[in-house]
Structures are given as C-alpha cells and as structure tokens.
Short mmCIF file of C-alpha atoms in Angstrom, two decimals:
data_model
loop_
_atom_site.label_atom_id
_atom_site.label_comp_id
_atom_site.label_asym_id
_atom_site.label_seq_id
_atom_site.Cartn_x
_atom_site.Cartn_y
_atom_site.Cartn_z
CA UNK A 1 29.48 37.06 23.43
CA UNK A 2 30.40 33.67 24.94
CA UNK A 3 33.91 32.24 25.01
CA UNK A 4 33.04 30.34 21.84
CA UNK A 5 31.55 33.30 19.95
CA UNK A 6 33.76 36.17 18.80
CA UNK A 7 33.21 39.23 16.65
CA UNK A 8 35.69 41.34 14.67
CA UNK A 9 35.44 43.88 11.87
CA UNK A 10 37.74 41.90 9.56
CA UNK A 11 38.78 38.26 9.89
CA UNK A 12 41.95 37.36 7.98
CA UNK A 13 42.52 33.63 7.50
CA UNK A 14 46.19 33.06 6.70
CA UNK A 15 49.44 34.75 7.62
CA UNK A 16 51.58 34.88 4.47
CA UNK A 17 52.47 38.04 2.58
CA UNK A 18 48.87 38.42 1.33
CA UNK A 19 47.13 37.98 4.68
CA UNK A 20 49.66 40.02 6.65
CA UNK A 21 49.70 42.86 4.11
CA UNK A 22 45.90 43.07 4.05
CA UNK A 23 45.74 43.11 7.87
CA UNK A 24 48.48 45.72 8.15
CA UNK A 25 46.96 48.07 5.55
CA UNK A 26 43.55 47.85 7.24
CA UNK A 27 45.01 48.32 10.70
CA UNK A 28 46.95 51.39 9.54
CA UNK A 29 43.56 52.86 8.56
CA UNK A 30 42.14 52.19 12.01
CA UNK A 31 40.19 49.03 11.17
CA UNK A 32 40.20 46.28 13.80
CA UNK A 33 41.43 42.96 12.40
CA UNK A 34 41.77 39.45 13.73
CA UNK A 35 44.39 37.38 11.93
CA UNK A 36 44.39 33.63 12.45
CA UNK A 37 47.12 31.15 11.57
CA UNK A 38 47.00 27.37 11.81
CA UNK A 39 50.57 27.26 13.09
CA UNK A 40 52.34 28.43 16.23
CA UNK A 41 54.12 31.10 14.14
CA UNK A 42 53.24 33.58 11.41
CA UNK A 43 55.84 32.42 8.90
CA UNK A 44 55.13 28.75 8.27
CA UNK A 45 53.77 29.19 4.74
CA UNK A 46 55.15 29.58 1.23
CA UNK A 47 55.86 33.32 1.46
CA UNK A 48 58.89 32.89 3.72
CA UNK A 49 60.32 30.30 1.31
CA UNK A 50 60.24 32.56 -1.77
CA UNK A 51 63.81 32.87 -3.01
CA UNK A 52 64.03 34.62 -6.36
CA UNK A 53 62.43 37.96 -5.56
CA UNK A 54 59.53 40.21 -6.44
CA UNK A 55 58.83 41.89 -9.77
CA UNK A 56 59.55 45.64 -9.75
CA UNK A 57 60.40 47.47 -12.97
CA UNK A 58 63.32 47.57 -15.40
CA UNK A 59 62.65 51.29 -15.97
CA UNK A 60 59.77 53.75 -15.79
CA UNK A 61 58.36 52.55 -19.13
CA UNK A 62 58.59 48.84 -18.35
CA UNK A 63 54.91 48.16 -17.67
CA UNK A 64 54.02 47.43 -21.29
CA UNK A 65 56.83 44.91 -21.70
CA UNK A 66 55.93 43.33 -18.35
CA UNK A 67 52.32 42.95 -19.51
CA UNK A 68 53.57 41.27 -22.67
CA UNK A 69 55.83 38.89 -20.73
CA UNK A 70 53.01 37.90 -18.34
CA UNK A 71 50.62 37.27 -21.24
CA UNK A 72 53.17 35.17 -23.13
CA UNK A 73 53.92 33.05 -20.06
CA UNK A 74 50.17 32.69 -19.39
CA UNK A 75 49.52 31.61 -23.00
CA UNK A 76 47.20 34.64 -23.40
CA UNK A 77 44.67 32.92 -21.16
CA UNK A 78 45.07 35.73 -18.65
CA UNK A 79 42.67 38.49 -17.68
CA UNK A 80 44.02 41.44 -19.67
CA UNK A 81 42.48 43.80 -17.11
CA UNK A 82 44.23 42.09 -14.21
CA UNK A 83 47.57 41.95 -16.04
CA UNK A 84 47.38 45.67 -16.81
CA UNK A 85 46.49 46.34 -13.18
CA UNK A 86 49.45 44.49 -11.70
CA UNK A 87 51.91 45.95 -14.21
CA UNK A 88 50.83 49.54 -13.52
CA UNK A 89 50.11 49.31 -9.77
CA UNK A 90 52.94 46.94 -8.88
CA UNK A 91 55.94 49.29 -8.70
CA UNK A 92 54.04 51.80 -6.54
CA UNK A 93 52.90 49.04 -4.16
CA UNK A 94 56.45 47.75 -3.82
CA UNK A 95 57.83 51.22 -3.10
CA UNK A 96 55.00 52.28 -0.81
CA UNK A 97 54.62 49.11 1.27
CA UNK A 98 57.87 47.18 1.11
CA UNK A 99 60.44 49.94 0.77
CA UNK A 100 58.89 52.88 2.65
CA UNK A 101 56.51 51.22 5.15
CA UNK A 102 58.53 48.12 5.99
CA UNK A 103 62.08 49.06 4.98
CA UNK A 104 62.85 45.71 3.35
CA UNK A 105 66.63 45.64 2.64
CA UNK A 106 66.59 44.78 -1.06
CA UNK A 107 69.99 44.38 -2.72
CA UNK A 108 71.43 47.58 -4.13
CA UNK A 109 74.00 48.26 -6.84
CA UNK A 110 77.54 48.29 -5.50
CA UNK A 111 78.73 50.80 -8.11
CA UNK A 112 76.98 54.07 -9.05
CA UNK A 113 74.23 53.42 -11.59
CA UNK A 114 71.04 54.91 -13.00
CA UNK A 115 69.11 52.33 -10.98
CA UNK A 116 69.92 52.02 -7.28
CA UNK A 117 68.61 48.44 -7.10
CA UNK A 118 70.46 45.27 -8.06
CA UNK A 119 67.79 43.90 -10.40
CA UNK A 120 67.94 40.29 -11.55
CA UNK A 121 66.23 38.40 -14.37
CA UNK A 122 64.33 35.11 -14.43
CA UNK A 123 62.86 32.81 -17.05
CA UNK A 124 60.20 34.42 -19.24
CA UNK A 125 61.32 37.99 -18.46
CA UNK A 126 62.70 40.11 -21.28
CA UNK A 127 64.67 42.31 -18.89
CA UNK A 128 66.13 42.34 -15.37
CA UNK A 129 63.31 43.75 -13.22
CA UNK A 130 63.29 41.62 -10.07
CA UNK A 131 64.15 42.98 -6.63
CA UNK A 132 65.75 40.49 -4.28
CA UNK A 133 67.39 40.02 -0.92
CA UNK A 134 70.04 37.51 -2.00
CA UNK A 135 68.02 34.26 -2.19
CA UNK A 136 65.82 34.86 0.87
CA UNK A 137 63.49 37.59 -0.40
CA UNK A 138 60.36 36.01 1.04
CA UNK A 139 62.03 35.56 4.39
CA UNK A 140 63.07 39.24 4.49
CA UNK A 141 59.57 40.46 3.54
CA UNK A 142 57.89 38.23 6.11
CA UNK A 143 60.30 39.36 8.84
CA UNK A 144 59.30 42.97 8.14
CA UNK A 145 55.58 42.17 8.09
CA UNK A 146 55.67 40.05 11.24
CA UNK A 147 57.50 42.80 13.11
CA UNK A 148 54.78 45.33 12.28
CA UNK A 149 51.85 42.91 12.68
CA UNK A 150 53.00 41.85 16.14
CA UNK A 151 53.29 45.43 17.39
CA UNK A 152 50.12 46.85 15.84
CA UNK A 153 47.36 47.73 18.34
CA UNK A 154 44.59 47.18 15.76
CA UNK A 155 45.58 43.57 14.98
CA UNK A 156 44.79 40.55 17.14
CA UNK A 157 46.80 37.48 16.20
CA UNK A 158 45.37 34.07 17.10
CA UNK A 159 47.72 31.13 16.59
CA UNK A 160 47.02 27.40 16.30
CA UNK A 161 43.60 28.17 14.79
CA UNK A 162 42.44 26.13 11.78
CA UNK A 163 39.46 27.38 9.81
CA UNK A 164 36.91 24.61 9.24
CA UNK A 165 34.18 26.28 7.21
CA UNK A 166 33.14 29.77 6.16
CA UNK A 167 29.90 30.98 7.74
CA UNK A 168 27.30 32.17 5.24
CA UNK A 169 23.78 33.47 5.52
CA UNK A 170 22.43 30.88 3.07
CA UNK A 171 24.07 27.88 4.72
CA UNK A 172 24.13 28.64 8.43
CA UNK A 173 21.33 31.06 9.33
CA UNK A 174 18.62 29.00 11.05
CA UNK A 175 15.96 31.62 10.32
CA UNK A 176 14.74 30.68 6.80
CA UNK A 177 13.96 34.32 5.99
CA UNK A 178 17.65 34.97 5.32
CA UNK A 179 17.71 32.17 2.75
CA UNK A 180 15.20 34.08 0.61
CA UNK A 181 17.76 36.84 0.09
CA UNK A 182 19.39 36.64 -3.33
CA UNK A 183 22.76 37.63 -1.93
CA UNK A 184 24.69 35.03 0.04
CA UNK A 185 26.79 36.81 2.68
CA UNK A 186 29.92 35.55 4.40
CA UNK A 187 29.66 36.08 8.15
CA UNK A 188 33.05 34.75 9.32
CA UNK A 189 34.14 31.18 9.99
CA UNK A 190 34.01 28.18 12.26
CA UNK A 191 37.53 27.88 13.63
CA UNK A 192 39.17 24.96 15.44
CA UNK A 193 41.20 26.03 18.49
CA UNK A 194 43.88 23.35 18.50
CA UNK A 195 45.24 24.15 21.96
CA UNK A 196 41.84 23.87 23.65
CA UNK A 197 40.38 21.32 21.20
CA UNK A 198 37.16 23.24 20.66
CA UNK A 199 35.44 25.02 17.80
CA UNK A 200 34.98 28.79 17.96
CA UNK A 201 32.36 30.75 16.03
CA UNK A 202 34.15 33.82 14.66
CA UNK A 203 31.89 36.47 13.19
CA UNK A 204 33.27 39.21 10.96
CA UNK A 205 31.81 42.01 8.88
CA UNK A 206 34.32 41.05 6.18
CA UNK A 207 36.41 37.91 5.76
CA UNK A 208 39.66 37.64 3.81
CA UNK A 209 40.84 34.17 2.81
CA UNK A 210 44.62 34.09 2.37
CA UNK A 211 45.46 30.44 2.97
CA UNK A 212 48.08 29.93 0.26
CA UNK A 213 48.64 27.04 -2.09
CA UNK A 214 47.84 23.40 -2.77
CA UNK A 215 51.23 21.72 -3.26
CA UNK A 216 50.91 19.19 -0.44
CA UNK A 217 48.18 17.28 -2.28
CA UNK A 218 50.98 16.13 -4.62
CA UNK A 219 53.67 13.54 -3.92
CA UNK A 220 56.53 15.90 -4.78
CA UNK A 221 56.27 19.57 -3.84
CA UNK A 222 58.28 22.57 -2.75
CA UNK A 223 55.40 23.70 -0.50
CA UNK A 224 55.29 23.46 3.32
CA UNK A 225 52.90 21.14 5.17
CA UNK A 226 50.02 23.63 5.45
CA UNK A 227 49.60 24.05 1.68
CA UNK A 228 46.62 21.76 1.22
CA UNK A 229 44.14 24.11 -0.49
CA UNK A 230 42.01 24.82 2.57
CA UNK A 231 40.90 28.24 1.28
CA UNK A 232 39.77 26.82 -2.05
CA UNK A 233 37.91 23.99 -0.31
CA UNK A 234 36.14 26.36 2.09
CA UNK A 235 35.32 28.85 -0.67
CA UNK A 236 33.90 26.10 -2.86
CA UNK A 237 31.72 24.78 -0.03
CA UNK A 238 30.49 28.31 0.70
CA UNK A 239 29.32 28.71 -2.89
CA UNK A 240 32.11 30.94 -4.21
CA UNK A 241 33.17 30.46 -7.82
CA UNK A 242 36.53 28.75 -8.27
CA UNK A 243 38.36 29.08 -11.57
CA UNK A 244 41.41 27.76 -13.47
CA UNK A 245 42.07 25.02 -10.91
CA UNK A 246 43.55 22.72 -13.55
CA UNK A 247 46.52 25.05 -13.96
CA UNK A 248 48.99 23.72 -11.39
CA UNK A 249 52.50 24.92 -11.99
CA UNK A 250 55.36 22.53 -11.37
CA UNK A 251 58.63 24.22 -10.52
CA UNK A 252 61.31 22.81 -12.82
CA UNK A 253 64.08 22.74 -10.26
CA UNK A 254 63.54 21.30 -6.81
CA UNK A 255 66.60 19.83 -5.12
CA UNK A 256 66.65 16.04 -5.49
CA UNK A 257 68.16 13.87 -2.76
CA UNK A 258 67.89 10.18 -1.91
CA UNK A 259 66.63 11.13 1.56
CA UNK A 260 63.48 12.55 -0.04
CA UNK A 261 64.27 16.14 0.99
CA UNK A 262 63.14 18.71 -1.54
CA UNK A 263 63.54 22.45 -1.53
CA UNK A 264 63.36 25.15 -4.15
CA UNK A 265 66.30 25.99 -6.38
CA UNK A 266 65.35 29.44 -7.60
CA UNK A 267 64.96 30.26 -11.29
CA UNK A 268 67.21 33.24 -10.67
CA UNK A 269 70.15 30.83 -10.92
CA UNK A 270 69.20 30.04 -14.53
CA UNK A 271 68.48 33.72 -15.07
CA UNK A 272 72.07 34.42 -14.06
CA UNK A 273 73.78 31.74 -16.14
CA UNK A 274 73.14 28.26 -14.73
CA UNK A 275 72.23 25.61 -17.33
CA UNK A 276 70.32 22.35 -17.17
CA UNK A 277 72.17 19.24 -18.29
CA UNK A 278 71.41 15.53 -18.39
CA UNK A 279 73.36 12.64 -16.88
CA UNK A 280 75.55 12.56 -20.01
CA UNK A 281 76.68 16.13 -19.38
CA UNK A 282 74.65 17.51 -22.31
CA UNK A 283 72.84 20.87 -22.18
CA UNK A 284 69.43 19.74 -23.40
CA UNK A 285 67.11 22.77 -23.17
CA UNK A 286 68.07 24.29 -26.58
CA UNK A 287 66.64 21.14 -28.14
CA UNK A 288 63.23 21.82 -26.60
CA UNK A 289 62.79 25.59 -26.86
CA UNK A 290 64.65 28.46 -28.52
CA UNK A 291 64.73 30.30 -25.19
CA UNK A 292 66.60 27.32 -23.75
CA UNK A 293 67.04 27.59 -19.97
CA UNK A 294 65.05 30.84 -19.86
CA UNK A 295 61.86 29.31 -21.25
CA UNK A 296 58.71 29.56 -19.06
CA UNK A 297 58.30 27.05 -16.26
CA UNK A 298 55.76 24.74 -17.85
CA UNK A 299 58.01 24.16 -20.86
CA UNK A 300 61.11 23.62 -18.74
CA UNK A 301 59.33 21.22 -16.37
CA UNK A 302 58.00 19.05 -19.22
CA UNK A 303 61.39 19.12 -20.94
CA UNK A 304 63.08 17.84 -17.78
CA UNK A 305 60.54 15.02 -17.41
CA UNK A 306 61.00 14.04 -21.08
CA UNK A 307 64.78 14.05 -20.66
CA UNK A 308 64.56 11.94 -17.50
CA UNK A 309 62.32 9.40 -19.26
CA UNK A 310 64.55 9.35 -22.34
CA UNK A 311 67.65 8.54 -20.28
CA UNK A 312 65.91 6.53 -17.54
CA UNK A 313 67.23 8.98 -14.91
CA UNK A 314 65.86 10.04 -11.53
CA UNK A 315 66.89 13.67 -12.03
CA UNK A 316 68.76 16.15 -14.19
CA UNK A 317 71.44 18.60 -13.10
CA UNK A 318 71.85 22.35 -12.83
CA UNK A 319 75.34 23.29 -13.94
CA UNK A 320 76.61 26.47 -12.26
CA UNK A 321 80.11 26.50 -13.76
CA UNK A 322 79.43 29.48 -16.05
CA UNK A 323 77.86 31.67 -13.36
CA UNK A 324 79.89 34.79 -12.58
CA UNK A 325 78.65 35.41 -9.02
CA UNK A 326 80.18 34.35 -5.75
CA UNK A 327 77.48 31.72 -5.26
CA UNK A 328 77.91 31.47 -1.50
CA UNK A 329 77.08 35.18 -1.16
CA UNK A 330 74.52 35.54 -3.96
CA UNK A 331 72.55 32.40 -3.01
CA UNK A 332 73.44 31.80 0.65
CA UNK A 333 70.31 29.82 1.57
CA UNK A 334 70.66 27.40 -1.34
CA UNK A 335 74.42 27.15 -0.83
CA UNK A 336 74.03 26.26 2.85
CA UNK A 337 71.24 23.72 2.39
CA UNK A 338 72.98 21.97 -0.51
CA UNK A 339 76.23 21.87 1.44
CA UNK A 340 74.43 20.27 4.38
CA UNK A 341 73.36 17.49 1.99
CA UNK A 342 76.82 17.04 0.51
CA UNK A 343 76.66 19.25 -2.60
CA UNK A 344 78.99 22.23 -3.03
CA UNK A 345 77.25 24.26 -5.73
CA UNK A 346 80.50 26.10 -6.49
CA UNK A 347 82.18 22.89 -7.60
CA UNK A 348 79.52 20.41 -8.74
CA UNK A 349 76.14 20.41 -10.50
CA UNK A 350 72.95 20.39 -8.43
CA UNK A 351 70.57 17.41 -8.87
CA UNK A 352 67.05 18.70 -9.58
CA UNK A 353 63.55 17.42 -10.45
CA UNK A 354 60.21 19.18 -11.08
CA UNK A 355 57.80 19.45 -8.13
CA UNK A 356 54.32 20.88 -7.57
CA UNK A 357 54.88 24.51 -6.77
CA UNK A 358 52.07 26.99 -7.49
CA UNK A 359 48.35 27.03 -8.23
CA UNK A 360 47.46 29.52 -10.96
CA UNK A 361 43.75 29.12 -10.16
CA UNK A 362 41.71 29.58 -7.04
CA UNK A 363 38.69 31.46 -5.72
CA UNK A 364 37.64 33.85 -8.48
CA UNK A 365 38.04 37.53 -7.52
CA UNK A 366 37.76 40.91 -9.20
CA UNK A 367 40.27 43.76 -9.18
CA UNK A 368 39.39 44.47 -5.52
CA UNK A 369 39.81 40.89 -4.34
CA UNK A 370 36.01 40.42 -3.99
CA UNK A 371 34.62 36.94 -4.54
CA UNK A 372 31.15 35.99 -5.78
CA UNK A 373 30.00 35.68 -2.15
CA UNK A 374 29.21 39.02 -0.49
CA UNK A 375 31.63 40.18 2.25
CA UNK A 376 34.15 37.50 1.25
CA UNK A 377 37.54 38.41 -0.21
CA UNK A 378 40.43 36.21 -1.31
CA UNK A 379 44.05 37.25 -1.82
CA UNK A 380 47.30 35.49 -2.62
CA UNK A 381 47.71 32.03 -4.06
CA UNK A 382 44.27 30.78 -2.98
CA UNK A 383 42.67 33.39 -5.26
CA UNK A 384 42.30 33.56 -9.03
CA UNK A 385 42.82 37.14 -10.16
CA UNK A 386 43.42 36.20 -13.79
CA UNK A 387 46.98 37.52 -13.70
CA UNK A 388 48.62 34.14 -14.31
CA UNK A 389 46.32 32.67 -16.93
CA UNK A 390 47.48 29.17 -17.85
CA UNK A 391 50.97 29.57 -16.39
CA UNK A 392 52.59 31.96 -13.92
CA UNK A 393 55.52 34.17 -14.89
CA UNK A 394 58.35 33.87 -12.37
CA UNK A 395 58.30 36.20 -9.34
CA UNK A 396 54.85 37.62 -10.08
CA UNK A 397 53.22 35.75 -7.18
CA UNK A 398 54.59 37.93 -4.38
CA UNK A 399 53.65 41.03 -6.38
CA UNK A 400 50.12 39.73 -7.00
CA UNK A 401 49.71 38.99 -3.28
CA UNK A 402 50.96 42.48 -2.37
CA UNK A 403 48.83 44.39 -4.91
CA UNK A 404 45.57 42.53 -4.28
CA UNK A 405 45.99 42.58 -0.51
CA UNK A 406 46.42 46.35 -0.72
CA UNK A 407 43.42 46.90 -3.01
CA UNK A 408 41.23 44.53 -0.96
CA UNK A 409 42.12 46.46 2.20
CA UNK A 410 41.19 49.75 0.54
CA UNK A 411 37.90 48.34 -0.71
CA UNK A 412 36.95 46.96 2.71
CA UNK A 413 37.93 50.22 4.44
CA UNK A 414 35.38 52.06 2.31
CA UNK A 415 32.69 49.63 3.52
CA UNK A 416 33.74 49.11 7.12
CA UNK A 417 30.76 51.20 8.28
CA UNK A 418 28.37 48.51 6.98
CA UNK A 419 28.48 45.69 9.56
CA UNK A 420 26.51 42.46 9.54
CA UNK A 421 23.46 42.78 11.77
CA UNK A 422 23.22 41.45 15.29
CA UNK A 423 19.98 39.75 14.25
CA UNK A 424 21.80 37.74 11.60
CA UNK A 425 24.60 36.75 13.98
CA UNK A 426 22.02 35.62 16.55
CA UNK A 427 20.50 33.00 14.22
CA UNK A 428 23.82 31.33 13.39
CA UNK A 429 24.39 28.41 15.78
CA UNK A 430 27.65 27.31 17.30
CA UNK A 431 29.37 24.26 15.83
CA UNK A 432 27.59 21.02 16.62
CA UNK A 433 29.84 18.02 17.31
CA UNK A 434 29.45 15.54 14.47
CA UNK A 435 30.30 12.32 16.25
CA UNK A 436 32.10 10.67 19.12
CA UNK A 437 33.64 7.59 17.52
CA UNK A 438 37.28 7.94 18.50
CA UNK A 439 38.65 6.44 15.30
CA UNK A 440 40.99 9.30 14.38
CA UNK A 441 43.67 6.72 13.59
CA UNK A 442 46.96 8.27 12.32
CA UNK A 443 47.56 5.20 10.15
CA UNK A 444 44.21 5.65 8.38
CA UNK A 445 44.85 9.34 7.79
CA UNK A 446 48.39 8.67 6.54
CA UNK A 447 47.05 6.07 4.10
CA UNK A 448 44.39 8.49 2.79
CA UNK A 449 47.01 11.19 2.27
CA UNK A 450 49.23 8.69 0.44
CA UNK A 451 46.33 7.82 -1.84
CA UNK A 452 45.61 11.48 -2.59
CA UNK A 453 49.23 12.39 -3.28
CA UNK A 454 50.05 9.41 -5.45
CA UNK A 455 46.83 9.75 -7.44
CA UNK A 456 47.40 13.45 -8.08
CA UNK A 457 51.07 12.98 -8.99
CA UNK A 458 50.53 10.06 -11.35
CA UNK A 459 47.23 11.05 -12.96
CA UNK A 460 46.81 14.83 -12.55
CA UNK A 461 50.47 15.80 -12.73
CA UNK A 462 52.78 17.35 -15.31
CA UNK A 463 51.41 15.25 -18.18
CA UNK A 464 47.72 14.26 -18.28
CA UNK A 465 45.54 11.99 -20.42
CA UNK A 466 41.83 11.25 -20.55
CA UNK A 467 42.43 7.79 -19.12
CA UNK A 468 44.53 9.07 -16.23
CA UNK A 469 42.03 11.79 -15.38
CA UNK A 470 39.12 9.34 -15.49
CA UNK A 471 40.95 7.09 -13.03
CA UNK A 472 41.75 10.07 -10.78
CA UNK A 473 38.11 11.18 -10.86
CA UNK A 474 36.97 7.73 -9.72
CA UNK A 475 39.54 7.52 -6.95
CA UNK A 476 38.96 11.02 -5.58
CA UNK A 477 35.17 10.68 -5.76
CA UNK A 478 35.25 7.42 -3.80
CA UNK A 479 37.67 8.79 -1.22
CA UNK A 480 35.60 11.95 -0.84
CA UNK A 481 32.47 9.89 -0.08
CA UNK A 482 34.40 7.81 2.44
CA UNK A 483 35.78 10.90 4.17
CA UNK A 484 32.36 12.53 4.42
CA UNK A 485 31.18 9.50 6.39
CA UNK A 486 34.37 9.40 8.46
CA UNK A 487 34.19 13.16 9.10
CA UNK A 488 30.62 12.91 10.45
CA UNK A 489 31.40 10.19 12.99
CA UNK A 490 34.75 11.37 14.35
CA UNK A 491 35.56 14.23 16.75
CA UNK A 492 37.38 17.09 15.05
CA UNK A 493 41.15 17.38 14.97
CA UNK A 494 43.46 19.52 12.87
CA UNK A 495 44.73 16.53 10.91
CA UNK A 496 41.17 15.45 10.08
CA UNK A 497 40.21 18.98 8.96
CA UNK A 498 43.35 19.16 6.77
CA UNK A 499 42.62 15.78 5.23
CA UNK A 500 39.04 16.79 4.42
CA UNK A 501 40.18 20.07 2.84
CA UNK A 502 43.01 18.38 0.91
CA UNK A 503 40.74 15.68 -0.51
CA UNK A 504 38.14 18.22 -1.65
CA UNK A 505 40.83 20.39 -3.27
CA UNK A 506 42.23 17.36 -5.10
CA UNK A 507 38.75 16.51 -6.35
CA UNK A 508 38.16 20.12 -7.53
CA UNK A 509 41.45 20.12 -9.47
CA UNK A 510 40.74 16.72 -10.98
CA UNK A 511 37.29 17.79 -12.16
CA UNK A 512 38.64 20.99 -13.68
CA UNK A 513 41.40 19.07 -15.49
CA UNK A 514 38.90 16.49 -16.75
CA UNK A 515 36.58 19.20 -18.13
CA UNK A 516 39.34 21.06 -19.97
CA UNK A 517 40.20 19.03 -23.06
CA UNK A 518 42.53 21.71 -24.46
CA UNK A 519 46.23 21.36 -23.77
CA UNK A 520 47.49 24.76 -22.63
CA UNK A 521 50.12 26.04 -20.22
CA UNK A 522 50.35 24.07 -16.98
CA UNK A 523 47.48 21.86 -18.13
CA UNK A 524 49.28 19.59 -20.57
CA UNK A 525 47.16 16.92 -22.24
CA UNK A 526 49.23 14.25 -24.00
CA UNK A 527 46.11 13.08 -25.85
#
C-alpha cells in the first residue's frame, strides 16, 4: 500500500480507558491493532481526570442492589439487560484486568477487615462499593494501561491523528455493486495526520470508536478540549443509530473561580460527609430531596441552579467541616489544585457550580459493543449501551468502559479470521481535497465555537423549554449549513475537523431534546 493507504486488523479510534482496554485485550490474544489518538499523548481525555473511582462490589451478593441503584438513578429508562450485564460482569472485569493484569494500586484497608479494599460511597449508591486510588483513580488506571500499550508488540500507536470520517461500503465504494448489498460495512477511517498535514486512508477489518464525550460543546464543562463528540458525529454520518443523545449529565460540583478555571470536585466528597450550602450558610439539599446531598446528579445539579437563582448567586459552596478524613491525603489532587487557586479545603468551603460532564447517550450498541453498521464497534462514553438510561449513576462510567471494551475485544477476536476483501479496499478512493481557499481564520472558528457553546448552555442545558429548544434548533441548523459550505472550500486542519464534528454533535443533541417532550432524568423540561 502507498504511504497514504494503511491496513490493520483492528483500528481503535481513541485512547481513553475504553480504547486502550480494547486494544490491550485484543493484542493479548495475538490480534494486530492500530490505536490512534488526536493528541501527542495517550492520556489527554476524560479517563485520566476521573477522580471518584470505579464501581466494584460491596459484597459477593451486591449485584442485585447495584442493579437497583443503577435503575433508580436512570429513572428506569435503562436497558435492563445491559444493567444486569454490568452488575454481574463488572467485579470480574475489575479483578481480571485492573487488579491482576495491570496491578492498579487501589486503596486498601489499613486495619484487618473482611474486605481488603477501602471502598467508598457516592451519591445514589446504597452501599460503599467504589474502588479508588485517593482522588486520582482515572490517572492511576491510565498510567497502567499506557505502560502496557506502549510496550506491546501487537499494538501500533499513532499520535496526532484526527479521524475525519468512517469509511463504509455504502458511502465510499466507487463500484456501485457494493451499494446493492443490504449490509453497510465499516472499512476503517479517513484520518488527518496533523504533523504532515495530509489525510491517510486507514483500512481495518474491524473499527472501534472510543472517542469519549461531548462536554466541550457546552460553555461550562469538566471535560478536556478533545471532548467534542467526534465519535457520535462520525457514527451518525456513517449511518449508525445514535440513541438517548438528549440525556447530558451535568456534574453538580465543578470548582468555580473568577479566572474561569473549572475542574471536577468528586462526588466522593459528599459521599464521605461534605454538604452543599448556599451563600447564607444554609444546607439546602434536604429541602429538595430526602436523600439530601446523596441524591442522584440530575437532582443535585438542578437544585444548585435553583438555589443560585433564588439567591442571585454565581455559585454555591461545598462545606467539608464535618468530613472525618485528612483531606490533603484522601483528596490530594483536589486539595492541591484548590490550594493553588487560594482555597484551603481543610479550612474553608469550596465554591462550586454545575458543568456539562457526561453524555448518557451515544452510538447505539448491543452487549458486545456492536453498532448497527457491520464491523463497527463503539465503547466508552461515545456509545449508548443502555446502562445509564436517563441519568448515570456515579462511578459507573469507568466500569462500563472496561466491561464493554473487554466484551467487544472478545467478540472481534472470534471474527478476526473474516477480513474485508482486497477487492472492496481497492474501490475506496483516497481523500480528495475539498478546496483551496485559505480562509481557515482562527477568529471565525473561535466565533463559531462561542456560538455553539452559548447556544447549548442557554437553550439545551440543565433546564429546557420548547421555546429554547426551537431557538437552538434554528441556530444549529443555520450554523451547520454554513459550516458545510465552509468545510468544502477550505483545506483541512484539526481545528476545522473538530469544529465540524462539534457542530454536528450539538445539532444531534438539540434534535433529540426537541423530539423528547417528556421530562425525565438529565432531560429536564420546565414546560
């Protein structure tokens, strides 16, 4: 193949816990994988930022209670099959992959106990069942994965590669005979090589999309810069079914600072005794829900917004005075970052606001991570397994990513002997440049991003109405048309690809929210 055309057994797009786990499990079985990341490192996504931990088990009979907790948090809009699957498979996956294979140093009990692990509890959980590494669980898991990924002979890592579009037999095969086939097959992806400023055609027998979340299409978010919904946008364009996109979870407690800096303040702090209070020093959550500070995220986030509006405040506060832990040791990351911004969490309350945090919807997949497009899998936050329903239960996201990455790898391994044909690859052309008008103006792109983020925050945010959603639909439709024209006349760049993906994702979410007239979970309709 030419320098622009590459072939691999499995192409993994994304390098968080889902993508890395899938690649590692396949590679351990002897399957050749190519893993691409849009950054210069493998840990630039949400996974490394996860603080609270990963769901394990309170005891050997905990799976039924865990199922119940997930269904309650998800407002019973969940896939019962998927919830049962994660509750029963989860503990084994954690032990097998994270403890035995990677040796992740989860916190252990200091004194002899029936359980060797120091399990914590978060909002919505009836019992302590969450494994953690202080408040940097995601960082510890990613360190272990990156170590093994980097050394594995069956994994090729390509950095600074941004996926543009998924290749499919119905959309890209120039021989019309393939378009008469009922089954649309994914054949890999067009990928932008940022260092060399060229587009590569990457063929794969199987493609796994693991691109993470969508938070950066909102004005306020805990997500890193790459979380713009690229996987959802590409899956949608390829013809894959997307589902539950209206259910965007806003984390109740992101650090609020006049500089605009925001970072996650884990729910584990409330699980271990911290309480939300308003500017008057009043603990307000008991007035909104009987579970008070341990209510599910959607309820807490709306309660905070209501309290802020009631008191005309920019934030509320997380009071840590009744917490029994040595906060500097139990939550070292949060302690350090707050201290750098002038807040000592041992002595004063932490200013917090809600922020876009997690997408409960995504590319629809089955229990094996398969999408509705043949040879295409999706794992992690960009997928919709049905586990979360209308609202995610705290600390289930890392577990979902781990379990579905593992099952997707097993499913692909069983089919690795069925490659796409050389004939099919031969009729897929390389990327054709769309235009040569050098109008990739940073000011124009910044303005378009500002329009997307403000529209989504104000109209498709924590509280929605028919009028707001109608306005958002108009704005996103018009911007999408404009960007299609702009996209066709301008040479590709990473920032242009990201803008195109982000705009399409915003439009998909807006349409889903507009269609769903029922107020449920993260999708709260005030009318």
